[in-house]
XYZ file of C-alpha atoms in Angstrom:
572
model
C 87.397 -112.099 -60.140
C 86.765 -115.484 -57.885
C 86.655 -118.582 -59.791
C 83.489 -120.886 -59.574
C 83.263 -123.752 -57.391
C 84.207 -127.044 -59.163
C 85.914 -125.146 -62.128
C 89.705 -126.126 -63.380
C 90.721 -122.965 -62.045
C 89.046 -123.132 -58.290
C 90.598 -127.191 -57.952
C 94.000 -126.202 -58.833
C 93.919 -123.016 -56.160
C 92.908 -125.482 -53.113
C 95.348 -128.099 -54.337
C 97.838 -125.287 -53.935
C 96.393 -124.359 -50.654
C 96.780 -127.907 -49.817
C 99.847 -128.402 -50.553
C 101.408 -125.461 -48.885
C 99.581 -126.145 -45.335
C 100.780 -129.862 -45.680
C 104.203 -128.650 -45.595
C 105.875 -129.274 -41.718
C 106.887 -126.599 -39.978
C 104.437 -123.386 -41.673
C 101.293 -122.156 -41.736
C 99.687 -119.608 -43.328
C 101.164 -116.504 -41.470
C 104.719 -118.330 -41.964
C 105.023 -119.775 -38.251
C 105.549 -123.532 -37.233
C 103.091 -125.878 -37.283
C 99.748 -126.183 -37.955
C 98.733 -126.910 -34.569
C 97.135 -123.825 -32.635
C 99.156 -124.889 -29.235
C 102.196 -125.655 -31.365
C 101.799 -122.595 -33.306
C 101.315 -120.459 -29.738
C 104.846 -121.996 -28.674
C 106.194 -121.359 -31.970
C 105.287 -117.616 -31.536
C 106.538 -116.999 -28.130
C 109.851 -118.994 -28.886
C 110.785 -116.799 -32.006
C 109.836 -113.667 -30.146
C 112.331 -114.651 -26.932
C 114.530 -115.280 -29.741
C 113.862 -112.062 -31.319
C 114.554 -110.237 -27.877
C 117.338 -112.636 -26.650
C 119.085 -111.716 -30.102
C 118.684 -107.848 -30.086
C 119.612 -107.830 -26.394
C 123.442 -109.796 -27.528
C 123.562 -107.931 -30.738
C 123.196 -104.365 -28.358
C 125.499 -105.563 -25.591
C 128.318 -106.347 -28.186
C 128.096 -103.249 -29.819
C 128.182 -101.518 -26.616
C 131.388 -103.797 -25.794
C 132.728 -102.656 -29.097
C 132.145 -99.050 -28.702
C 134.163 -99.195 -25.125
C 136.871 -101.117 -26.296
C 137.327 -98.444 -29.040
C 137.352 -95.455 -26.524
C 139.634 -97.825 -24.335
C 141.968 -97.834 -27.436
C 141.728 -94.482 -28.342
C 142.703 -93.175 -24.933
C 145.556 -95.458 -24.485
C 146.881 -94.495 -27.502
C 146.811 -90.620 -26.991
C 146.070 -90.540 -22.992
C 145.742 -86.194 -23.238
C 142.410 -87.089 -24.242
C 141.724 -88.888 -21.320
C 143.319 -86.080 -19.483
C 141.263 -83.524 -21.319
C 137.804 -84.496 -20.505
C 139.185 -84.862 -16.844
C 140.053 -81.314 -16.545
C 136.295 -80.210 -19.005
C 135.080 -82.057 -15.808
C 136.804 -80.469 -13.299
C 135.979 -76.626 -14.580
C 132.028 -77.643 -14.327
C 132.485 -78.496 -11.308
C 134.327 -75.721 -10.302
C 131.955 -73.033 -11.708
C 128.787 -75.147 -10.286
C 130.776 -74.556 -6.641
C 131.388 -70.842 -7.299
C 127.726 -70.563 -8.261
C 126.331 -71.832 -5.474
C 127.774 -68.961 -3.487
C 124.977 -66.747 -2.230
C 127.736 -64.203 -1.163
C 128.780 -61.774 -2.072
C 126.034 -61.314 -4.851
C 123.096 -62.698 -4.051
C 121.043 -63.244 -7.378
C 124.027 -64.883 -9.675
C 122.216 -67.799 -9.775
C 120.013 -66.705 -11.944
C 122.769 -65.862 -14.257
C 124.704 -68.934 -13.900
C 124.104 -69.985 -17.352
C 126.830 -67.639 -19.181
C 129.405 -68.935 -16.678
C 128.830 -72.809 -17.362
C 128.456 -71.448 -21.105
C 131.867 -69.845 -21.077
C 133.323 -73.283 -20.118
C 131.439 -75.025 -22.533
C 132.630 -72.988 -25.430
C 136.088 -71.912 -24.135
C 137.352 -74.524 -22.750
C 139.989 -76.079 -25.712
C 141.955 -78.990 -26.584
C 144.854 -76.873 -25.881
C 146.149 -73.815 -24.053
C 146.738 -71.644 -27.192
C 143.272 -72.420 -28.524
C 141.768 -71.982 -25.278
C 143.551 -68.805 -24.972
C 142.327 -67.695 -28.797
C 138.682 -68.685 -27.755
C 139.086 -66.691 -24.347
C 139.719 -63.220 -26.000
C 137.714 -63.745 -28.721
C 134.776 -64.044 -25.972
C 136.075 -61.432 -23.323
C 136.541 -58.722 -26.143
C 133.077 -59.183 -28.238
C 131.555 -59.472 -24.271
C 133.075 -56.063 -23.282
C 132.680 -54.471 -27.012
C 129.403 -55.230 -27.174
C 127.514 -54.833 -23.367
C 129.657 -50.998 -23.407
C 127.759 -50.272 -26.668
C 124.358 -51.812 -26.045
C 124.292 -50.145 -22.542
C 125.180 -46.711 -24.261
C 122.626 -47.637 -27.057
C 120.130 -48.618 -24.247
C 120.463 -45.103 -22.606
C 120.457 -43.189 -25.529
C 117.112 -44.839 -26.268
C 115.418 -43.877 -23.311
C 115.137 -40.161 -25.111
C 113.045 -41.724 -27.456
C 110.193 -41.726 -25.071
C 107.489 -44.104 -27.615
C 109.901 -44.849 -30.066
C 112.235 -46.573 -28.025
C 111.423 -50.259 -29.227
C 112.070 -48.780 -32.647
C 115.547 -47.310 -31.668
C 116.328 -50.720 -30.401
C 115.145 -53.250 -33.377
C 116.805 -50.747 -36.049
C 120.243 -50.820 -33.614
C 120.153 -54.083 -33.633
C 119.750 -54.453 -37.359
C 123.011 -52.185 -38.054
C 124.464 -54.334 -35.442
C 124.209 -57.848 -36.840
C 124.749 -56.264 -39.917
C 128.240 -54.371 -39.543
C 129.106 -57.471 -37.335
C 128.118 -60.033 -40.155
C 129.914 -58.358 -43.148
C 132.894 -57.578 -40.966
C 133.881 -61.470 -40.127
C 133.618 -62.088 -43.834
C 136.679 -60.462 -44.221
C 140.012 -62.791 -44.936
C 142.123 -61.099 -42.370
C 139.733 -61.106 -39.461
C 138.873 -64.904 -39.727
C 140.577 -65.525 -36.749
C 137.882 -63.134 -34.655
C 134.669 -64.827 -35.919
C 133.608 -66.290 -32.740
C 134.175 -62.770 -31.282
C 131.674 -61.419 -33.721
C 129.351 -63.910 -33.132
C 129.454 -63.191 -29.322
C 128.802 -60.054 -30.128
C 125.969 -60.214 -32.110
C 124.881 -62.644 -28.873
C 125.453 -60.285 -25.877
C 124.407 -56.919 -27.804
C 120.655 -58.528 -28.492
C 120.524 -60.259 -25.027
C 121.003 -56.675 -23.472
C 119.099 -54.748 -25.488
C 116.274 -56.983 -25.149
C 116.346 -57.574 -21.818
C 113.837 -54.668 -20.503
C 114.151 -51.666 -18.091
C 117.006 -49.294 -17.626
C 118.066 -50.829 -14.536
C 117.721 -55.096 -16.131
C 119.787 -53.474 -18.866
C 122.851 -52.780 -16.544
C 122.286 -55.251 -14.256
C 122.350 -58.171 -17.325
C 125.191 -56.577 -18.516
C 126.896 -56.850 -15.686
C 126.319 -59.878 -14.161
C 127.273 -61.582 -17.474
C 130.854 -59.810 -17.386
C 131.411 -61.125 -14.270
C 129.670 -64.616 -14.892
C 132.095 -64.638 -18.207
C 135.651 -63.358 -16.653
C 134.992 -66.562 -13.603
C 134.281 -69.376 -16.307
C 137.184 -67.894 -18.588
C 139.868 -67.744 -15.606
C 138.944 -71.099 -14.323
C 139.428 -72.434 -17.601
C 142.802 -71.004 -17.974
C 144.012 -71.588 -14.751
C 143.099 -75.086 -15.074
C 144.010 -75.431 -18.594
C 147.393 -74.242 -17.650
C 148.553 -75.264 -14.288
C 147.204 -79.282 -14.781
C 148.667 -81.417 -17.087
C 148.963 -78.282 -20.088
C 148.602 -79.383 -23.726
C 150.764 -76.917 -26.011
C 149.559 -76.604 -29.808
C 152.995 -75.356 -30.579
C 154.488 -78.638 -29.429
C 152.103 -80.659 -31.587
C 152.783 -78.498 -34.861
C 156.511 -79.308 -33.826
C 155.944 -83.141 -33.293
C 154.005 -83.244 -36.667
C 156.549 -81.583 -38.671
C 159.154 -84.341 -37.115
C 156.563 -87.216 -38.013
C 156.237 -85.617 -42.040
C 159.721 -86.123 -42.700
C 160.135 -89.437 -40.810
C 157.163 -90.718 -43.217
C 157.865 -88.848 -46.128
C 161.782 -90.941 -45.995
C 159.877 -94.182 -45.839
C 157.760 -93.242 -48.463
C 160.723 -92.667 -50.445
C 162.764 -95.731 -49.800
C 159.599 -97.570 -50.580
C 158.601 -96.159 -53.861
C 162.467 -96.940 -55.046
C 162.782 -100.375 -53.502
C 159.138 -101.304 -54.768
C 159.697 -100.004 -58.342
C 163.129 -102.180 -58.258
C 161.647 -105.285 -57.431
C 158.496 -104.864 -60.135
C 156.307 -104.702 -57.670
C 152.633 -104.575 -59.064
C 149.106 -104.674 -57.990
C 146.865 -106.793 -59.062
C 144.057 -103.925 -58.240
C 144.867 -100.288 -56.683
C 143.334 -100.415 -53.400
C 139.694 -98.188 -53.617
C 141.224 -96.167 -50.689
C 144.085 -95.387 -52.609
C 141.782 -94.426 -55.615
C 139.921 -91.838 -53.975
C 142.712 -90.691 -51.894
C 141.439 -91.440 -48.684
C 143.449 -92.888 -45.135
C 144.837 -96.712 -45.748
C 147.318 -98.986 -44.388
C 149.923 -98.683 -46.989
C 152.624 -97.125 -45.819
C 154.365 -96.202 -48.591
C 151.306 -94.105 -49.524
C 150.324 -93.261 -45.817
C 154.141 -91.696 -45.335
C 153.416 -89.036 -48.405
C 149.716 -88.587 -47.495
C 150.347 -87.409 -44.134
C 152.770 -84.876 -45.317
C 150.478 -83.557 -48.152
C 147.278 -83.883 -46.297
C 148.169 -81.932 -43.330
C 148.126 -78.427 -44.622
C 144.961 -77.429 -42.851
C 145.998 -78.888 -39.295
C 149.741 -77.088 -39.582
C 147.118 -73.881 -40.084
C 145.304 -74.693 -37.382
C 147.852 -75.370 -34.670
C 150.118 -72.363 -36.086
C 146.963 -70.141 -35.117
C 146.944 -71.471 -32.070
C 150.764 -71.608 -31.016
C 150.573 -67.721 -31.528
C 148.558 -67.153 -28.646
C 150.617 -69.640 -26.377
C 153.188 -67.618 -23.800
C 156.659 -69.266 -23.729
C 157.348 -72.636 -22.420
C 159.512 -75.524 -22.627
C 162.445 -75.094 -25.202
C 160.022 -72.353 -26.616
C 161.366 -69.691 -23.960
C 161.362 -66.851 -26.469
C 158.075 -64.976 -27.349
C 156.938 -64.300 -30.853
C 158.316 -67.549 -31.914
C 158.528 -68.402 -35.269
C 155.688 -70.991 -35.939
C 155.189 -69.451 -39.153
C 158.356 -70.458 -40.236
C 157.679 -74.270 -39.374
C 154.575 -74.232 -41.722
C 156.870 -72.789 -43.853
C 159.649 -76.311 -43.682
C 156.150 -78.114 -43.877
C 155.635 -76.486 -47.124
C 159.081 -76.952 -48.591
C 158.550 -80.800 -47.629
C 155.368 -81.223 -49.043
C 157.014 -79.494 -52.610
C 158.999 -82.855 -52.192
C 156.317 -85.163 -51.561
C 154.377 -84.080 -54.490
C 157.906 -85.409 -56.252
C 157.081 -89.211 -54.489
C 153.213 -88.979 -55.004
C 154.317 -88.979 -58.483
C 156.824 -91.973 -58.242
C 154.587 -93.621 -56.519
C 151.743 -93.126 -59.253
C 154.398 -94.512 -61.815
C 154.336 -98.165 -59.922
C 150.297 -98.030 -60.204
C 150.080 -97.227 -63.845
C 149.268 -99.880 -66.123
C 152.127 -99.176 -68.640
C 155.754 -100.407 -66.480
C 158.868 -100.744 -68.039
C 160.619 -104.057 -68.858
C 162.747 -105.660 -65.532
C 165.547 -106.185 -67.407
C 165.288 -102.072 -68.354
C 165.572 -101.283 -64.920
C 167.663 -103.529 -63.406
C 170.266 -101.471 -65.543
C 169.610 -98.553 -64.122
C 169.111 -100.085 -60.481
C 172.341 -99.165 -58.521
C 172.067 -95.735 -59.122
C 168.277 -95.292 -58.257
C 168.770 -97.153 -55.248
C 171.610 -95.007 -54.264
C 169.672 -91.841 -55.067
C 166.664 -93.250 -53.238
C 168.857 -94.159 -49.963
C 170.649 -91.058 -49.662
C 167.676 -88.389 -50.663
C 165.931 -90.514 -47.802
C 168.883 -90.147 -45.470
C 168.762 -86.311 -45.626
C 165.241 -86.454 -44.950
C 165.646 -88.435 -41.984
C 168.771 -85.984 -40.648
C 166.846 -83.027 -41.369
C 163.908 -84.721 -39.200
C 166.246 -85.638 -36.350
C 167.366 -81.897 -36.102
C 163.824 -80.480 -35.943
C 163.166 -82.686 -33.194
C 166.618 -81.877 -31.367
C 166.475 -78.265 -32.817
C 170.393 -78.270 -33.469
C 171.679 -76.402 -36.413
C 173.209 -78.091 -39.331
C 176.848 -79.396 -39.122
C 179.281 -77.182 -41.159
C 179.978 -79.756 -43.858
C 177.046 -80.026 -46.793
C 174.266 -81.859 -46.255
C 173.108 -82.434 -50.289
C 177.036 -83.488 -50.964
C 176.276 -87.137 -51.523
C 172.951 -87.086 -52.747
C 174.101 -85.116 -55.249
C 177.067 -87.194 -56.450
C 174.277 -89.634 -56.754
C 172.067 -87.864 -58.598
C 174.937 -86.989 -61.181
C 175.733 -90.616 -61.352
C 171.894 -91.467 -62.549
C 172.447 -88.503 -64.804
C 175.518 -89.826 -66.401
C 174.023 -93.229 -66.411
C 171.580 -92.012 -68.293
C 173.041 -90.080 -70.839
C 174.939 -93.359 -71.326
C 172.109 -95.472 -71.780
C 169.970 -93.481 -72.714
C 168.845 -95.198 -76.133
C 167.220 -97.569 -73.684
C 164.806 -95.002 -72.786
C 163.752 -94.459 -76.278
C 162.752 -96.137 -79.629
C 166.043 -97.111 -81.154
C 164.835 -97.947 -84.260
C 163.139 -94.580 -84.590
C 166.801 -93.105 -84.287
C 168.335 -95.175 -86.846
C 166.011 -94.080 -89.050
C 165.964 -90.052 -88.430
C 169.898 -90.930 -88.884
C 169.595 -92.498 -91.943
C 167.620 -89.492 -93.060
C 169.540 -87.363 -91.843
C 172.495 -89.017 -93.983
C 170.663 -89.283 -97.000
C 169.904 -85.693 -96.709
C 173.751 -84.976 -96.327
C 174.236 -86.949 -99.237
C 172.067 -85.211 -101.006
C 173.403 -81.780 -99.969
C 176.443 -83.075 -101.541
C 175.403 -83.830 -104.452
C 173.957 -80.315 -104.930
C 177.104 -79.046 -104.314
C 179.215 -81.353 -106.633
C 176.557 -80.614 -109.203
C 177.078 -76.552 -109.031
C 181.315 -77.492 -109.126
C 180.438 -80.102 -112.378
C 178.839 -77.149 -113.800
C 181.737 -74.343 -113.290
C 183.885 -77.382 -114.547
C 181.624 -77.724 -117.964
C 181.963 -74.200 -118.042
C 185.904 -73.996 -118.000
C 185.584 -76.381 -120.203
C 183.900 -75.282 -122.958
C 185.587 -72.098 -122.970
C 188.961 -74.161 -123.187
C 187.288 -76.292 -126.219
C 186.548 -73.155 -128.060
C 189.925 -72.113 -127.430
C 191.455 -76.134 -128.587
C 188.950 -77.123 -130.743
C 191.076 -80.411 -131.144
C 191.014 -81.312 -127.374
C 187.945 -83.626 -126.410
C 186.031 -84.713 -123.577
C 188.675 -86.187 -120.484
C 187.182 -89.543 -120.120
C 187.873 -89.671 -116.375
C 185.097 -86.661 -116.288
C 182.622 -88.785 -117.828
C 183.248 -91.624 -115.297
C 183.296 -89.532 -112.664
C 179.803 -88.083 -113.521
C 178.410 -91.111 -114.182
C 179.100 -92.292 -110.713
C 177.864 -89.084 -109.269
C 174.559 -89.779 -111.514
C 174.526 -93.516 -110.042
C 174.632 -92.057 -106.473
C 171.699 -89.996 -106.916
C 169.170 -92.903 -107.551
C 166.378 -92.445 -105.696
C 166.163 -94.810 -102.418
C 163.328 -97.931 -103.079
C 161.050 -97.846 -99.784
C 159.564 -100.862 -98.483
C 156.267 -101.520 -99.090
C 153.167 -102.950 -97.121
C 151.343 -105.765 -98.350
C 147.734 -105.775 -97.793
C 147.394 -109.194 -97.263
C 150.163 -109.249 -94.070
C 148.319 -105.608 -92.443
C 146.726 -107.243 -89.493
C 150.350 -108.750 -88.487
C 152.220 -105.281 -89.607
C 149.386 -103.326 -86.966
C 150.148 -105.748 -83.840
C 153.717 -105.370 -84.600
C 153.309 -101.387 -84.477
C 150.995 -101.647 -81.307
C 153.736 -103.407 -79.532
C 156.849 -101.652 -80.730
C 154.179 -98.249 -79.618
C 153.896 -100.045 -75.648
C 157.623 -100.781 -75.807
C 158.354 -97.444 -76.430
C 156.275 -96.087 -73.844
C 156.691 -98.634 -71.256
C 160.755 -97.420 -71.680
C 159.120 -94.060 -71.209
C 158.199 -94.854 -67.760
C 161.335 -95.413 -66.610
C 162.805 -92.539 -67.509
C 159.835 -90.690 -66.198
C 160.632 -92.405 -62.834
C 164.433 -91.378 -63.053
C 163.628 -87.657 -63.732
C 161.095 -87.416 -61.172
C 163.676 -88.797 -58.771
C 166.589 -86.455 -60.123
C 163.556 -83.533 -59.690
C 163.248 -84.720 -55.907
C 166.797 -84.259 -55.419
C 166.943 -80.495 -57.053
C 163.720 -79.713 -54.494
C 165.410 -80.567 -51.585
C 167.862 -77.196 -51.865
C 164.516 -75.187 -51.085
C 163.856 -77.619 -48.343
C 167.345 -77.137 -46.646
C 167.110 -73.246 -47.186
C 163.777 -73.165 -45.408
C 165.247 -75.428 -42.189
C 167.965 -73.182 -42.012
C 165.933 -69.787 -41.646
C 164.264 -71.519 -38.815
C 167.684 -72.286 -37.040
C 168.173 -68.416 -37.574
C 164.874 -67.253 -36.468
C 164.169 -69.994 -33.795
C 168.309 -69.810 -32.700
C 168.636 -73.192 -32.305
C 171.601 -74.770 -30.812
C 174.806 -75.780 -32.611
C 175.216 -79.530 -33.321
C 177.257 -81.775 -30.470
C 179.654 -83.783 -32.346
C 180.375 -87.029 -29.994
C 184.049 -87.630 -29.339
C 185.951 -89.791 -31.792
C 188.569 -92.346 -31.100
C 187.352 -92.065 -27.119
C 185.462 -94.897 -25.378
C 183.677 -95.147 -22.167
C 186.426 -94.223 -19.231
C 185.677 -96.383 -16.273
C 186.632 -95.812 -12.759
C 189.866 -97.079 -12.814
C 191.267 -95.212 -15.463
C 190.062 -91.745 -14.147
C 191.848 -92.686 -10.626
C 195.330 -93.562 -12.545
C 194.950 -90.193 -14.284
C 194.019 -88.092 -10.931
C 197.823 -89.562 -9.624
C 199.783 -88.521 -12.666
C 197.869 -85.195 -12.572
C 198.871 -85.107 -8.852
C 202.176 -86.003 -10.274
């Protein structure tokens, strides 16, 4: 509803108006000036500066984005190297293609042949080999059995289409609940090209398209899968197996600086202010006391993933033997990651919010340290001979961190009343005296009574003879031990105090609590790393790797002069 002209309500509304358009620099639409030629400039300059800023804004972003793939390819440079040879296998099919001899209409079938390198081509040669034979054998199964399926058809004279369609049916459904299975996982891209080729054939038309799409898309598939390997293989070759081996090497390596962290950090009462979010919800972060344990526990699906594919590789490098056990390194992985469970947990103890007292663990701080340093020292020499893959020397490798975990142990058992509520012990042993006591008593009473007993009969016997006053002082004392024990009481008026008192002797007691929680968890690392060392050394067995090359002792660096002095006294 307007308001009328020369009402309250109509003056105040174009006093408003007024006073907005009389502010500089707006108009009604929001733009500069009230001017119409100062408004037009005002336009065009903020759109320029609407284009000029989108224009910077996309050119840094698309600085941003190349400075990132810069960065990501000199870090790993295989990548680079990778997309070089994708390149090169295009091109290569794209030349063989063009080739009007000696079959004349594969062009129109060059599409399964760039396909094939599309799909096959792999990251690396054991997963391009996996992806090859998964394609070559549900290529071959399939266009044998549609082409059989094809001819068979033909006897249907009208009810051929219908043959076909219900074939097909039975096809993608055998095919379908077959890959579901666990154990053929690793062939589900084989079913799936399968299902592909068996409805491309079928479908294609006459008797003689049938055989002639089957066959040109054999062919088509066996050139795009052999320039793929050959080029996968003979430039530049990235092994799987050799990753799953450099990963295993960079778990321990992490998982030892994880440890020394954790030890050294809990030592020093470290705390944070506010767990990092990434830490929280267990995702990557900088840390790399929580980054060295995350790697090892996180990579459980990529050790899967490369094992699958080192399978398939053929021998190479210092992997000369085939059927090499990469099983058995997923199997160390696993053993390692039992131990970095151990440090997730230590680590979870500095980010609690209950943490024991410094001066609690500064007594105990020598022999953590020592634990910490040594458990992280056989992590390190067990990493250094999965890299060199040398055996272990003959000499133990748990010796010392043993000796130090038996020194925490002792330590423990020595102090251990700083670990718990002392009070609370003085009091279960003062129960456990009076109830001693007590015991005692019962037992005096039942020899006061065989006493009375003898006694009496003796009185009946001597009438005359009386009571033997040391008895009766005797008893009396007995009777004066068994006074029941006066407990404290609480006054009501003092409860509020007597609660906060509780609370805190309640957080004292469990902030001890979490020091010995930290101790046992360490001791616990230490008793997981046997399983760790038994797994290593079934893969020295099973991989035969080489014996360990002590370096000469007491010998330094012969020079030339030396070796000439002892070719005269040889000649001597």
């Amino acid at each position: 509803m307007s308001a009328k002209i020369g009402s309250f309500r109509h003056s105040f509304a174009e006093r408003s108006k007024e006073r907005l358009l009389s502010r500089k620099g707006y108009s009604d639409f929001g733009l500069n000036s009230t001017d119409d030629d100062a408004s037009e400039d005002g336009i065009k300059c903020r759109c320029f500066r609407w284009i000029s800023d989108g224009v910077i804004n996309f050119w840094t972003n698309l600085q941003n984005i190349f400075i990132q793939f810069y960065d990501m390819g000199r870090k790993d440079p295989r990548k680079a190297v990778f997309a070089a040879k994708m390149g090169l296998s295009l091109a290569l099919v794209s030349l063989v293609v063009f080739f009007k001899e000696p079959l004349s209409n594969v062009s129109q079938y060059s599409i399964w042949a760039i396909l094939t390198v599309v799909v096959v081509f792999e990251f690396s040669v054991g997963a391009t080999l996996n992806k090859g034979f998964n394609r070559a054998l549900g290529t071959f199964s399939a266009g044998g059995l549609a082409l059989g399926i094809a001819e068979l058809s033909l006897y249907a004279g009208a009810y051929q289409e219908v043959i076909i369609v219900i074939s097909i049916f039975i096809a993608g459904f055998c095919a379908s609940y077959a890959k579901l299975y666990p154990k053929l996982k690793p062939y589900e891209y084989g079913f799936r090209v399968f299902l592909l080729t068996y409805c491309i054939v079928l479908v294609s038309g006459t008797s003689t398209t049938f055989f002639r799409t089957a066959f040109y898309r054999l062919v088509l598939i066996a050139v795009g899968a052999g320039i793929c390997l050959v080029v996968n293989v003979c430039i530049y070759p990235i092994w799987a197996g050799e990753d799953l081996h450099k990963l295993v090497v960079k778990n321990f390596k992490g998982l030892a600086i994880s440890l020394e962290g954790c030890v050294s950090d809990y030592l020093q009462c470290v705390e944070y202010e506010r767990v990092p979010s990434k830490i929280l919800t267990y995702q990557a972060s900088d840390d790399p006391v929580y980054s060295g344990y995350r790697s090892a526990v996180q990579s459980t699906s990529q050790e899967e993933s490369l094992m699958e594919f080192a399978i398939w590789e053929p021998p190479h490098g210092p992997y000369r033997s085939f059927n090499y056990p990469w099983k058995n390194y997923v199997k160390v992985s696993g053993a390692l990651r039992h131990c970095a469970f151990m440090v997730m947990a230590m680590h979870g103890c500095i980010l609690s919010e209950i943490q024991a007292p410094p001066e609690k663990r500064q007594v105990f701080a020598s022999e953590l340290q020592n634990v910490g340093n040594e458990g992280a020292k056989v992590l390190r020499k067990l990493g250094d001979k999965v890299e060199k893959m040398e055996r272990l020397s003959p000499e133990g490798i748990l010796f010392e961190v043993h000796e130090a975990a038996e020194e925490l142990q002792m330590k423990i058992d020595q102090k251990s009343y700083l670990l718990v509520n002392s009070e609370s012990w003085a009091a279960v042993a003062q129960r456990k005296e009076l109830q001693d006591s007590e015991n005692f008593n019962e037992v005096k009473d039942d020899e006061n009574k065989v006493i009375n007993s003898l006694s009496e009969v003796c009185d009946a016997q001597n009438p005359n003879m009386g009571m033997n006053p040391p008895m009766q002082e005797w008893i009396s004392s007995e009777n004066m031990s068994r006074n029941p024990v006066s407990w404290p009481r609480m006054s009501f008026h003092n409860i509020e105090s007597t609660l906060g008192l509780q609370e805190s002797k309640v957080y004292e007691s469990a902030s001890s609590l979490s020091l010995a929680t930290f101790a046992s968890l360490l001791i616990e690392f230490v008793a997981r790393l046997q399983n760790l060392v038994e797994a290593f050394e079934e893969l020295c067995e099973k991989a035969n790797f080489k014996e360990p090359v002590e370096p000469p002792i007491g010998k330094g660096e012969v020079g030339f002069w030396s070796r000439l002095s002892r070719c005269f006294q040889l000649k001597r």
